[in-house]
Amino acid sequence: MDFPIFHLDFIGNRALIAIIAVLHAVINHALAVGLMPVVAMLEIKGFRLLKTNPELAEKWDALAYRILFVAFLITTTIGAMTGVGIWFSASLVNPASIASLIRVFFGAWFVEWLVFVTEVVLILFYFLTWKKLKANLLQKFKHVKYGLFLSFFSWITMAIIVSILSFMMDTGNWNNDRTFLYGFLNPVYLPQLFFRTPLAMTMGGMIAMFLTLIYTRKDLEFRKVALRSISKWVLIWGPLAAAGAMLYYYMIPKSLVGNLPVAMGTLEFQNWYSQIVVIVIVAIGLVIGMANWSYFRPQTAPAWLAGVSILLVVGLMGHFERLREFIRKPYVIGEYMYSNGLRVEDYPLLQRDGVLKHANFVASKEVTDDNMLEAGRDVFILTCSRCHTTNGAVNPMTGKFTDMFGTKPWETAQLKGYIKNMHSARYFMPPFPGNDRELDALCAYIKELQTNPQPVSGAQDGLGFNKPKPSQPVAAVR
Amino acid sequence: MFLNILLQTQTIVQKDIPLPLPVPEWVLVVVLVSMFLVHILFINFMVGGSILTLVYQLLGLRKPDYDKLAYEVAQTITVNKSMAVVMGIAPLLAINTVYTTYFYTANALTGLMWILIIPLVTIAFLLLYAHKFLWHKLDNNKFLHISILATAVAIFLFVPLIFLTNVNLMMFPDKWSVVEGFLSALVLPNVFPRYLHFLNACMAASGLLLVWYFGRKDFDFEEKFPMLSRYNVRKNLYTVTFYGSVVQFLVGPIVLVTLPSQGLGWNVLLVIFTGASIAIVAMVWLWKEITGPAAQFGRHFTKIALTMGVVVLFMGSGRQLYRSNVIDPHRKLVAKKTAEYEKLVKEAQAEALKPKTTETAAATHPGEAIFQMNCVACHQVNDKLVGPSMVEAAGIYKGNLDGLMGWIRQPGKKREGPAMPAQAHLGDDKIKQVAEWVLTLNK
């Protein structure tokens, strides 16, 4: 509210974060946490044969290197940049929540950064010295150790992040245990870690399997040996991932007692929650089936099926991330701050004085008879735009009200009645924070949207397009 | 004095995040300044390195050994770019924490470009990998190969403008209300001088890095590049550093002059001029290296690198001093406003807790209150809203309290339009009360 509000009126703000964050999580889990230990394992296989069977040893080594090459290319470009991108997008979309989290989790993030620096240095070292440290057993041994360190640090990075994630899911603790240690101690932490670790290992194994199927097309003898050990890896971790997923699945409601009716009361949540079992069975089932196929019939195992099962596991992961996001609503920080960036404790003041009065980047600080539409637009931006677009692709205001009230002109009383109580009808939405005059203005604006749908622009409003029609740009104060 | 000016003009004053800083502010500032310098050093290496690779590759069109030289330089970029990214995270964290309102505001006001940094840099990195790993495959298609690099360089030349625009905009709250997006923030007077300053630094830093890189004892220059002389290549790189630095003596003052004078205090000038005088010493050594006898080449290198490091430290500190000179008065206002606002919040909370006298005549039936709390978003007593009117419902469930309670607990799907969400969370008592009230509507 104090910040000028960045807003994407077509894809919506949450979609921006979601795309970047899911991409990052998948790359991090699959290619860093999961694949590095597999590469290290393959390298060790070669290392062990170095004396007895140098020719086969070289094959293992070459395969490990080629797999690492792919991981290196992706993690140091898309992986690294989407990691930064999560920061950028989250602080654009919900600056107040990120800023509050940083003040509590500064220590965790700082340690995370140190671990991350180590991880990056190690992957550079591991990859760039592969061909140099090969001359003799001693050198190779050193190199094998880098791989093991790297695997360890990749996992630690994830273990720290999970604490912050679990903290945000666990309701109420912000008001009591505002320390980052509680991130590790809270009840969702271990289940999350037990879920994410084997899931990452499974994904890493599947990617190694996929790449091996491609890289060993010309050497079917070696393919057999290589696929066997990779399938073993998947067969060990796959069931653990399924178990972890189920544990997490049962722990979610348990740890969310405070928020439970909120989440459980919604059809959306119930649908997602019940889909999980099916998705887990299908995705992990296919993975295990594929691993069995590669183990027993390596010659006929198809690469595309490995590809499909990777996509399914990615889907599974995405589903859990969505669920996690959903459970948090209407809060960004459990019982402390709503997703609209306003604190729970701000509400009495704002409902008395209005949100405009205490906001900065608005066209006017008070609703008058002359500025209903303009003020209504600002109220929309301040109170709804974090989750809704006016008329865009994701969660559009006009679409939502049409679903409810049909296409005939909406009436102010209808809109007002709904918005005043929307938090009790739809638990994922925070209560309307403004005063009655502002609600009138918002309703006037929404009615205007029905007859004259105009995209609303955010503070970034640059590059000459997407200017708001009602003369003044949102971000301009007189 | 500046405070008064601020109060007179229509400068936006925000509220800060009302939570204490996690560590003392000076710690954050030290992290910010020191880690930022490390970050920018790697950025310099990365940007300057890519430019030099491009130059060498173009020279390589005539003299193939230069192409090989370009290949060597390209190897360094892989490491430098990764380090640049990770080392950027610490200062990002620190600036987010100390200058929360300023940084986020600038980000939002230039939001589209700010978020475009992510895909742009990702693309540049991928292009650099394509360029590096397809080097020998594209030997016969030099035009394509060089264009790949040129595109990456173009991106690298553009992205710093976005960063500079942001860190510049964050210092000037008086500009926030007039700026409309990236382009208008870009043309604030001092962005381009700072950009030039940055580009020169890139050339100077990467020149020096490569003088070292090609000078290493175990680097078998003569064998790798039989047609080139190690001495000449290194001397030319020194020259790049020399020009990059000398031009700073011209660009630096322009930067100072175009910076709004609000932040220029004696402390800033003192630090900057001290840095500049130390730089002169480095210039002299550089000059000696370039013009001196080949036999003694390289003996000043360590001194040059160290003094340049010190210069950078001074310039970075001067920059931080300027920033705090400009922002600190405004931060005082922000702190004041935050405190006032928190007081208002507390008052309003206390007020809201007081029992309201006006509402005593409210709901008579306890079920009606529950209805008002939980159902009115979708139901009215007499008219259809999202769901049917309660009068209609009362008719349907006449004499069937259990049926009604069952519906509220676990609704079905009867009519067109949206479904009703389950209300089981209310608990059986409340569900019973609201259902009883609904049935009283039967007349």
Tab-separated table of C-alpha atoms in Angstrom, chain A residues 56-466:
chain	number	residue	atom	x	y	z
A	56	LEU	CA	34.807	-49.564	-19.439
A	57	ALA	CA	35.912	-47.020	-16.871
A	58	GLU	CA	36.223	-44.458	-19.631
A	59	LYS	CA	32.696	-45.205	-20.789
A	60	TRP	CA	31.269	-44.566	-17.330
A	61	ASP	CA	33.309	-41.429	-17.077
A	62	ALA	CA	32.190	-40.113	-20.456
A	63	LEU	CA	28.542	-40.785	-19.674
A	64	ALA	CA	28.781	-39.040	-16.301
A	65	TYR	CA	30.435	-36.065	-17.931
A	66	ARG	CA	27.835	-35.728	-20.653
A	67	ILE	CA	25.012	-35.839	-18.131
A	68	LEU	CA	26.779	-33.268	-15.981
A	69	PHE	CA	27.221	-31.075	-19.027
A	70	VAL	CA	23.456	-30.843	-19.507
A	71	ALA	CA	22.906	-30.121	-15.827
A	72	PHE	CA	25.649	-27.517	-15.888
A	73	LEU	CA	24.230	-25.729	-18.915
A	74	ILE	CA	20.772	-25.459	-17.430
A	75	THR	CA	21.493	-24.854	-13.750
A	76	THR	CA	24.028	-22.089	-14.337
A	77	THR	CA	21.727	-20.232	-16.712
A	78	ILE	CA	17.994	-20.755	-16.264
A	79	GLY	CA	18.412	-22.246	-12.803
A	80	ALA	CA	20.525	-19.429	-11.420
A	81	MET	CA	18.543	-16.648	-13.042
A	82	THR	CA	15.130	-17.935	-12.009
A	83	GLY	CA	16.474	-18.096	-8.453
A	84	VAL	CA	17.128	-14.379	-8.644
A	85	GLY	CA	13.845	-14.049	-10.514
A	86	ILE	CA	11.858	-15.344	-7.547
A	87	TRP	CA	13.205	-12.431	-5.538
A	88	PHE	CA	12.560	-9.936	-8.260
A	89	SER	CA	9.032	-11.053	-9.001
A	90	ALA	CA	7.953	-11.608	-5.405
A	91	SER	CA	9.204	-8.209	-4.377
A	92	LEU	CA	7.445	-6.603	-7.316
A	93	VAL	CA	4.163	-8.318	-6.584
A	94	ASN	CA	4.111	-8.316	-2.820
A	95	PRO	CA	6.856	-6.063	-1.492
A	96	ALA	CA	5.416	-5.782	1.997
A	97	SER	CA	5.475	-9.513	2.589
A	98	ILE	CA	8.956	-10.099	1.193
A	99	ALA	CA	10.302	-7.161	3.148
A	100	SER	CA	8.776	-8.508	6.359
A	101	LEU	CA	10.076	-11.995	5.732
A	102	ILE	CA	13.583	-10.705	5.082
A	103	ARG	CA	13.643	-8.946	8.397
A	104	VAL	CA	12.967	-12.178	10.185
A	105	PHE	CA	14.803	-14.574	7.913
A	106	PHE	CA	17.822	-12.455	7.142
A	107	GLY	CA	20.057	-14.935	8.933
A	108	ALA	CA	18.607	-17.902	7.102
A	109	TRP	CA	18.932	-16.187	3.774
A	110	PHE	CA	22.452	-15.109	4.509
A	111	VAL	CA	23.512	-18.635	5.403
A	112	GLU	CA	21.633	-19.840	2.368
A	113	TRP	CA	23.665	-17.436	0.276
A	114	LEU	CA	26.948	-18.725	1.683
A	115	VAL	CA	25.919	-22.294	0.951
A	116	PHE	CA	24.811	-21.254	-2.493
A	117	VAL	CA	28.154	-19.590	-3.235
A	118	THR	CA	29.853	-22.818	-2.184
A	119	GLU	CA	27.528	-24.789	-4.398
A	120	VAL	CA	28.239	-22.621	-7.430
A	121	VAL	CA	31.989	-22.662	-6.872
A	122	LEU	CA	31.859	-26.426	-6.536
A	123	ILE	CA	29.842	-26.983	-9.673
A	124	LEU	CA	32.214	-24.753	-11.623
A	125	PHE	CA	35.132	-26.654	-10.185
A	126	TYR	CA	33.555	-30.027	-10.701
A	127	PHE	CA	32.657	-29.367	-14.292
A	128	LEU	CA	35.672	-27.366	-15.408
A	129	THR	CA	38.295	-29.631	-13.855
A	130	TRP	CA	36.730	-32.892	-15.045
A	131	LYS	CA	39.078	-33.297	-17.995
A	132	LYS	CA	42.084	-31.817	-16.208
A	133	LEU	CA	41.987	-34.008	-13.121
A	134	LYS	CA	42.068	-37.292	-14.911
A	135	ALA	CA	45.735	-38.086	-15.342
A	136	ASN	CA	46.098	-40.494	-12.440
A	137	LEU	CA	44.161	-42.199	-9.687
A	138	LEU	CA	45.037	-39.628	-7.086
A	139	GLN	CA	43.756	-36.728	-9.141
A	140	LYS	CA	40.623	-38.581	-10.058
A	141	PHE	CA	40.022	-39.352	-6.417
A	142	LYS	CA	40.198	-35.654	-5.644
A	143	HIS	CA	37.710	-34.967	-8.381
A	144	VAL	CA	35.327	-37.621	-7.130
A	145	LYS	CA	35.371	-35.842	-3.792
A	146	TYR	CA	34.288	-32.550	-5.389
A	147	GLY	CA	31.273	-34.387	-6.728
A	148	LEU	CA	30.337	-35.640	-3.295
A	149	PHE	CA	30.766	-32.207	-1.721
A	150	LEU	CA	28.679	-30.705	-4.461
A	151	SER	CA	25.871	-33.196	-3.883
A	152	PHE	CA	25.939	-32.438	-0.195
A	153	PHE	CA	25.795	-28.671	-0.603
A	154	SER	CA	23.015	-28.844	-3.171
A	155	TRP	CA	20.959	-30.724	-0.641
A	156	ILE	CA	21.770	-28.265	2.151
A	157	THR	CA	20.571	-25.374	-0.015
A	158	MET	CA	17.238	-27.092	-0.349
A	159	ALA	CA	17.065	-27.989	3.336
A	160	ILE	CA	17.387	-24.331	4.297
A	161	ILE	CA	14.840	-23.056	1.806
A	162	VAL	CA	12.338	-25.624	2.976
A	163	SER	CA	12.496	-24.143	6.461
A	164	ILE	CA	11.391	-20.784	5.148
A	165	LEU	CA	8.643	-22.396	3.098
A	166	SER	CA	7.348	-24.405	6.030
A	167	PHE	CA	7.419	-21.377	8.231
A	168	MET	CA	5.174	-19.517	5.861
A	169	MET	CA	2.689	-22.386	5.792
A	170	ASP	CA	2.470	-22.825	9.498
A	171	THR	CA	-0.213	-20.514	10.699
A	172	GLY	CA	-0.035	-18.312	13.694
A	173	ASN	CA	3.605	-18.810	14.498
A	174	TRP	CA	4.556	-15.414	13.110
A	175	ASN	CA	2.882	-13.810	16.072
A	176	ASN	CA	4.545	-16.087	18.607
A	177	ASP	CA	7.790	-17.552	17.350
A	178	ARG	CA	9.223	-14.917	15.159
A	179	THR	CA	12.626	-16.533	14.787
A	180	PHE	CA	14.005	-18.460	11.934
A	181	LEU	CA	14.863	-21.404	14.130
A	182	TYR	CA	11.186	-22.057	14.315
A	183	GLY	CA	11.308	-22.604	10.587
A	184	PHE	CA	13.190	-25.829	11.279
A	185	LEU	CA	11.218	-26.842	14.317
A	186	ASN	CA	7.738	-26.417	13.002
A	187	PRO	CA	5.638	-29.481	12.228
A	188	VAL	CA	5.664	-29.211	8.419
A	189	TYR	CA	9.421	-29.001	8.125
A	190	LEU	CA	10.433	-32.627	8.346
A	191	PRO	CA	7.550	-33.967	6.278
A	192	GLN	CA	8.413	-31.468	3.574
A	193	LEU	CA	12.038	-32.511	3.626
A	194	PHE	CA	11.130	-36.192	3.644
A	195	PHE	CA	9.014	-35.519	0.626
A	196	ARG	CA	11.307	-33.259	-1.361
A	197	THR	CA	14.518	-35.208	-0.888
A	198	PRO	CA	13.440	-38.530	-2.435
A	199	LEU	CA	11.352	-36.672	-5.001
A	200	ALA	CA	14.436	-34.777	-6.119
A	201	MET	CA	16.493	-37.966	-6.168
A	202	THR	CA	13.844	-39.703	-8.242
A	203	MET	CA	13.698	-36.833	-10.709
A	204	GLY	CA	17.474	-36.765	-10.958
A	205	GLY	CA	17.530	-40.500	-11.595
A	206	MET	CA	14.860	-40.259	-14.266
A	207	ILE	CA	16.704	-37.488	-16.054
A	208	ALA	CA	19.901	-39.521	-15.957
A	209	MET	CA	17.939	-42.452	-17.360
A	210	PHE	CA	16.480	-40.323	-20.145
A	211	LEU	CA	19.875	-38.936	-21.106
A	212	THR	CA	21.512	-42.364	-20.924
A	213	LEU	CA	18.904	-43.740	-23.283
A	214	ILE	CA	19.841	-41.018	-25.720
A	215	TYR	CA	23.609	-41.084	-25.273
A	216	THR	CA	24.057	-44.853	-25.446
A	217	ARG	CA	22.097	-45.510	-28.608
A	218	LYS	CA	25.228	-46.745	-30.343
A	219	ASP	CA	26.589	-48.829	-27.517
A	220	LEU	CA	23.866	-51.235	-26.483
A	221	GLU	CA	26.205	-53.348	-24.375
A	222	PHE	CA	27.117	-50.450	-22.151
A	223	ARG	CA	23.553	-49.178	-22.156
A	224	LYS	CA	22.521	-52.352	-20.409
A	225	VAL	CA	25.022	-51.926	-17.604
A	226	ALA	CA	24.457	-48.228	-17.203
A	227	LEU	CA	20.679	-48.425	-17.237
A	228	ARG	CA	20.731	-51.123	-14.599
A	229	SER	CA	22.508	-49.060	-12.025
A	230	ILE	CA	20.469	-45.947	-12.775
A	231	SER	CA	17.221	-47.908	-12.543
A	232	LYS	CA	18.318	-49.263	-9.207
A	233	TRP	CA	18.723	-45.724	-8.004
A	234	VAL	CA	15.210	-44.855	-9.168
A	235	LEU	CA	13.775	-48.036	-7.693
A	236	ILE	CA	15.175	-47.127	-4.304
A	237	TRP	CA	14.106	-43.504	-4.276
A	238	GLY	CA	10.816	-43.749	-6.171
A	239	PRO	CA	8.885	-45.609	-3.451
A	240	LEU	CA	10.402	-43.315	-0.838
A	241	ALA	CA	9.135	-40.350	-2.818
A	242	ALA	CA	5.662	-41.848	-2.872
A	243	ALA	CA	5.845	-42.460	0.864
A	244	GLY	CA	7.119	-38.932	1.458
A	245	ALA	CA	4.306	-37.515	-0.631
A	246	MET	CA	1.708	-39.433	1.366
A	247	LEU	CA	3.261	-38.418	4.669
A	248	TYR	CA	3.232	-34.800	3.606
A	249	TYR	CA	-0.320	-35.246	2.363
A	250	TYR	CA	-1.458	-36.425	5.784
A	251	MET	CA	0.593	-33.844	7.612
A	252	ILE	CA	-0.834	-30.879	5.732
A	253	PRO	CA	-4.228	-30.955	7.436
A	254	LYS	CA	-2.698	-31.902	10.787
A	255	SER	CA	-0.341	-28.966	10.860
A	256	LEU	CA	-2.911	-26.567	9.620
A	257	VAL	CA	-5.463	-26.961	12.355
A	258	GLY	CA	-5.748	-23.207	12.626
A	259	ASN	CA	-6.322	-22.738	8.962
A	260	LEU	CA	-7.953	-26.033	8.253
A	261	PRO	CA	-11.602	-25.065	7.989
A	262	VAL	CA	-10.487	-22.211	5.838
A	263	ALA	CA	-8.777	-24.428	3.336
A	264	MET	CA	-10.920	-27.483	3.702
A	265	GLY	CA	-14.133	-25.530	3.394
A	266	THR	CA	-13.473	-24.724	-0.208
A	267	LEU	CA	-14.376	-26.892	-3.100
A	268	GLU	CA	-11.135	-25.991	-4.809
A	269	PHE	CA	-9.073	-27.307	-1.965
A	270	GLN	CA	-11.066	-30.478	-1.675
A	271	ASN	CA	-10.611	-31.137	-5.365
A	272	TRP	CA	-6.894	-30.557	-5.262
A	273	TYR	CA	-6.460	-32.530	-2.147
A	274	SER	CA	-8.264	-35.558	-3.476
A	275	GLN	CA	-6.471	-35.371	-6.816
A	276	ILE	CA	-3.150	-35.757	-5.074
A	277	VAL	CA	-3.521	-39.429	-4.331
A	278	VAL	CA	-4.318	-40.130	-7.968
A	279	ILE	CA	-1.434	-38.029	-9.219
A	280	VAL	CA	1.010	-39.662	-6.829
A	281	ILE	CA	-0.083	-43.133	-7.878
A	282	VAL	CA	0.033	-42.380	-11.580
A	283	ALA	CA	3.290	-40.437	-11.610
A	284	ILE	CA	5.328	-42.541	-9.234
A	285	GLY	CA	3.720	-45.692	-10.626
A	286	LEU	CA	4.884	-44.814	-14.117
A	287	VAL	CA	8.343	-43.971	-12.827
A	288	ILE	CA	8.657	-47.306	-11.087
A	289	GLY	CA	7.286	-49.096	-14.124
A	290	MET	CA	9.783	-47.342	-16.346
A	291	ALA	CA	12.635	-48.161	-13.969
A	292	ASN	CA	11.622	-51.819	-13.999
A	293	TRP	CA	11.488	-51.798	-17.759
A	294	SER	CA	14.995	-50.331	-18.001
A	295	TYR	CA	16.240	-52.765	-15.433
A	296	PHE	CA	14.912	-55.931	-17.004
A	297	ARG	CA	14.660	-54.977	-20.678
A	298	PRO	CA	17.237	-52.218	-21.174
A	299	GLN	CA	17.367	-52.845	-24.922
A	300	THR	CA	13.748	-51.952	-25.554
A	301	ALA	CA	13.242	-49.187	-22.999
A	302	PRO	CA	11.947	-46.128	-24.876
A	303	ALA	CA	13.423	-42.697	-24.138
A	304	TRP	CA	10.122	-40.957	-24.749
A	305	LEU	CA	8.455	-42.862	-21.935
A	306	ALA	CA	11.188	-41.763	-19.568
A	307	GLY	CA	10.497	-38.235	-20.795
A	308	VAL	CA	6.786	-38.594	-20.134
A	309	SER	CA	7.332	-39.886	-16.630
A	310	ILE	CA	9.645	-36.958	-15.884
A	311	LEU	CA	6.895	-34.593	-16.982
A	312	LEU	CA	4.410	-36.372	-14.746
A	313	VAL	CA	6.676	-36.081	-11.735
A	314	VAL	CA	7.125	-32.399	-12.549
A	315	GLY	CA	3.340	-32.184	-12.602
A	316	LEU	CA	3.178	-33.857	-9.226
A	317	MET	CA	5.636	-31.392	-7.825
A	318	GLY	CA	3.780	-28.464	-9.341
A	319	HIS	CA	0.569	-29.734	-7.811
A	320	PHE	CA	2.087	-29.787	-4.366
A	321	GLU	CA	3.511	-26.301	-4.811
A	322	ARG	CA	0.093	-25.023	-5.851
A	323	LEU	CA	-1.511	-26.662	-2.882
A	324	ARG	CA	1.085	-25.122	-0.612
A	325	GLU	CA	0.398	-21.712	-2.088
A	326	PHE	CA	-3.322	-22.198	-1.771
A	327	ILE	CA	-3.277	-23.281	1.828
A	328	ARG	CA	-1.618	-20.061	2.819
A	329	LYS	CA	-4.498	-17.961	1.601
A	330	PRO	CA	-5.865	-15.549	2.611
A	331	TYR	CA	-2.535	-14.907	4.283
A	332	VAL	CA	0.931	-14.430	2.843
A	333	ILE	CA	2.305	-14.759	6.330
A	334	GLY	CA	0.126	-16.863	8.572
A	335	GLU	CA	-2.303	-14.745	10.576
A	336	TYR	CA	-0.017	-11.740	10.332
A	337	MET	CA	-0.356	-10.404	6.821
A	338	TYR	CA	-3.001	-10.980	4.174
A	339	SER	CA	-2.166	-11.664	0.554
A	340	ASN	CA	-3.126	-8.114	-0.300
A	341	GLY	CA	-0.074	-6.964	1.642
A	342	LEU	CA	-2.057	-5.544	4.570
A	343	ARG	CA	-1.466	-6.700	8.106
A	344	VAL	CA	-4.316	-8.052	10.115
A	345	GLU	CA	-3.724	-5.312	12.643
A	346	ASP	CA	-4.063	-2.623	9.966
A	347	TYR	CA	-7.684	-3.513	9.389
A	348	PRO	CA	-9.525	-1.576	12.111
A	349	LEU	CA	-7.749	1.611	11.090
A	350	LEU	CA	-8.254	1.121	7.373
A	351	GLN	CA	-11.871	0.125	7.700
A	352	ARG	CA	-12.430	3.300	9.675
A	353	ASP	CA	-10.373	5.776	7.622
A	354	GLY	CA	-10.287	4.028	4.271
A	355	VAL	CA	-7.352	2.534	2.407
A	356	LEU	CA	-6.889	5.515	0.137
A	357	LYS	CA	-6.166	7.869	2.992
A	358	HIS	CA	-3.154	5.854	4.095
A	359	ALA	CA	-1.936	4.939	0.632
A	360	ASN	CA	0.710	6.766	-1.321
A	361	PHE	CA	0.506	6.206	-5.021
A	362	VAL	CA	-3.153	6.984	-5.568
A	363	ALA	CA	-4.886	9.653	-7.592
A	364	SER	CA	-6.927	10.909	-4.666
A	365	LYS	CA	-6.998	10.239	-0.977
A	366	GLU	CA	-10.731	10.384	-0.556
A	367	VAL	CA	-13.806	9.272	-2.441
A	368	THR	CA	-16.036	12.099	-3.647
A	369	ASP	CA	-19.046	12.098	-5.923
A	370	ASP	CA	-16.869	13.278	-8.809
A	371	ASN	CA	-14.077	10.750	-8.596
A	372	MET	CA	-15.998	7.519	-8.033
A	373	LEU	CA	-14.497	5.672	-10.988
A	374	GLU	CA	-10.977	6.877	-10.488
A	375	ALA	CA	-11.051	6.193	-6.787
A	376	GLY	CA	-12.730	2.872	-7.440
A	377	ARG	CA	-9.895	1.881	-9.699
A	378	ASP	CA	-7.363	2.747	-7.042
A	379	VAL	CA	-9.352	0.775	-4.488
A	380	PHE	CA	-9.366	-2.165	-6.847
A	381	ILE	CA	-5.613	-1.878	-7.314
A	382	LEU	CA	-5.033	-1.700	-3.583
A	383	THR	CA	-7.406	-4.394	-2.436
A	384	CYS	CA	-8.043	-6.892	-5.231
A	385	SER	CA	-5.269	-6.628	-7.807
A	386	ARG	CA	-2.780	-8.912	-6.056
A	387	CYS	CA	-5.019	-11.839	-7.001
A	388	HIS	CA	-7.385	-10.571	-9.697
A	389	THR	CA	-7.133	-8.974	-13.096
A	390	THR	CA	-9.930	-6.723	-14.332
A	391	ASN	CA	-10.623	-8.595	-17.496
A	392	GLY	CA	-7.492	-10.578	-18.176
A	393	ALA	CA	-6.718	-14.242	-18.569
A	394	VAL	CA	-6.316	-15.216	-14.925
A	395	ASN	CA	-8.977	-14.731	-12.269
A	396	PRO	CA	-10.696	-11.764	-13.966
A	397	MET	CA	-13.093	-9.604	-11.967
A	398	THR	CA	-15.624	-9.348	-14.770
A	399	GLY	CA	-15.603	-13.088	-15.371
A	400	LYS	CA	-16.037	-13.918	-11.689
A	401	PHE	CA	-19.015	-11.626	-11.240
A	402	THR	CA	-20.582	-12.794	-14.487
A	403	ASP	CA	-20.407	-16.364	-13.169
A	404	MET	CA	-22.254	-15.276	-10.082
A	405	PHE	CA	-24.688	-12.626	-11.172
A	406	GLY	CA	-25.091	-13.314	-14.863
A	407	THR	CA	-24.815	-10.892	-17.747
A	408	LYS	CA	-27.642	-8.528	-16.950
A	409	PRO	CA	-26.397	-5.253	-15.403
A	410	TRP	CA	-25.148	-5.915	-11.897
A	411	GLU	CA	-26.651	-3.973	-9.059
A	412	THR	CA	-24.643	-2.082	-6.499
A	413	ALA	CA	-26.494	-3.766	-3.642
A	414	GLN	CA	-25.572	-7.209	-4.987
A	415	LEU	CA	-21.913	-6.325	-5.420
A	416	LYS	CA	-21.717	-4.583	-2.121
A	417	GLY	CA	-23.380	-7.409	-0.272
A	418	TYR	CA	-20.962	-9.877	-1.758
A	419	ILE	CA	-17.727	-7.955	-1.282
A	420	LYS	CA	-18.571	-7.012	2.286
A	421	ASN	CA	-18.820	-10.669	3.156
A	422	MET	CA	-16.586	-12.291	0.624
A	423	HIS	CA	-14.083	-13.437	3.252
A	424	SER	CA	-16.700	-15.506	5.000
A	425	ALA	CA	-18.027	-16.999	1.788
A	426	ARG	CA	-14.692	-17.535	0.125
A	427	TYR	CA	-12.127	-18.190	2.767
A	428	PHE	CA	-9.189	-17.707	0.501
A	429	MET	CA	-9.976	-14.019	0.165
A	430	PRO	CA	-9.082	-11.472	2.813
A	431	PRO	CA	-11.870	-9.220	4.094
A	432	PHE	CA	-12.403	-5.985	2.226
A	433	PRO	CA	-10.089	-3.555	4.002
A	434	GLY	CA	-11.613	-0.191	3.077
A	435	ASN	CA	-14.529	1.849	4.374
A	436	ASP	CA	-18.072	2.072	3.075
A	437	ARG	CA	-17.501	4.976	0.703
A	438	GLU	CA	-14.636	3.094	-0.869
A	439	LEU	CA	-16.775	0.044	-1.269
A	440	ASP	CA	-19.273	2.201	-3.166
A	441	ALA	CA	-16.489	3.451	-5.386
A	442	LEU	CA	-15.215	-0.058	-5.987
A	443	CYS	CA	-18.705	-1.220	-6.943
A	444	ALA	CA	-19.096	1.708	-9.311
A	445	TYR	CA	-15.792	0.768	-10.903
A	446	ILE	CA	-16.743	-2.891	-11.216
A	447	LYS	CA	-20.042	-1.919	-12.830
A	448	GLU	CA	-18.119	0.273	-15.226
A	449	LEU	CA	-15.939	-2.739	-16.029
A	450	GLN	CA	-19.017	-4.727	-16.962
A	451	THR	CA	-20.101	-2.255	-19.629
A	452	ASN	CA	-16.696	-0.937	-20.599
A	453	PRO	CA	-13.939	-3.417	-19.842
A	454	GLN	CA	-10.642	-1.540	-19.791
A	455	PRO	CA	-7.368	-3.022	-18.692
A	456	VAL	CA	-5.955	-1.290	-15.661
A	457	SER	CA	-2.286	-0.462	-15.625
A	458	GLY	CA	0.142	-0.840	-12.795
A	459	ALA	CA	2.793	1.528	-11.551
A	460	GLN	CA	5.226	0.284	-14.137
A	461	ASP	CA	2.939	1.691	-16.842
A	462	GLY	CA	5.901	2.364	-19.041
A	463	LEU	CA	6.914	1.822	-22.631
A	464	GLY	CA	4.048	3.902	-23.897
A	465	PHE	CA	1.406	1.214	-24.005
A	466	ASN	CA	-1.388	0.289	-21.668
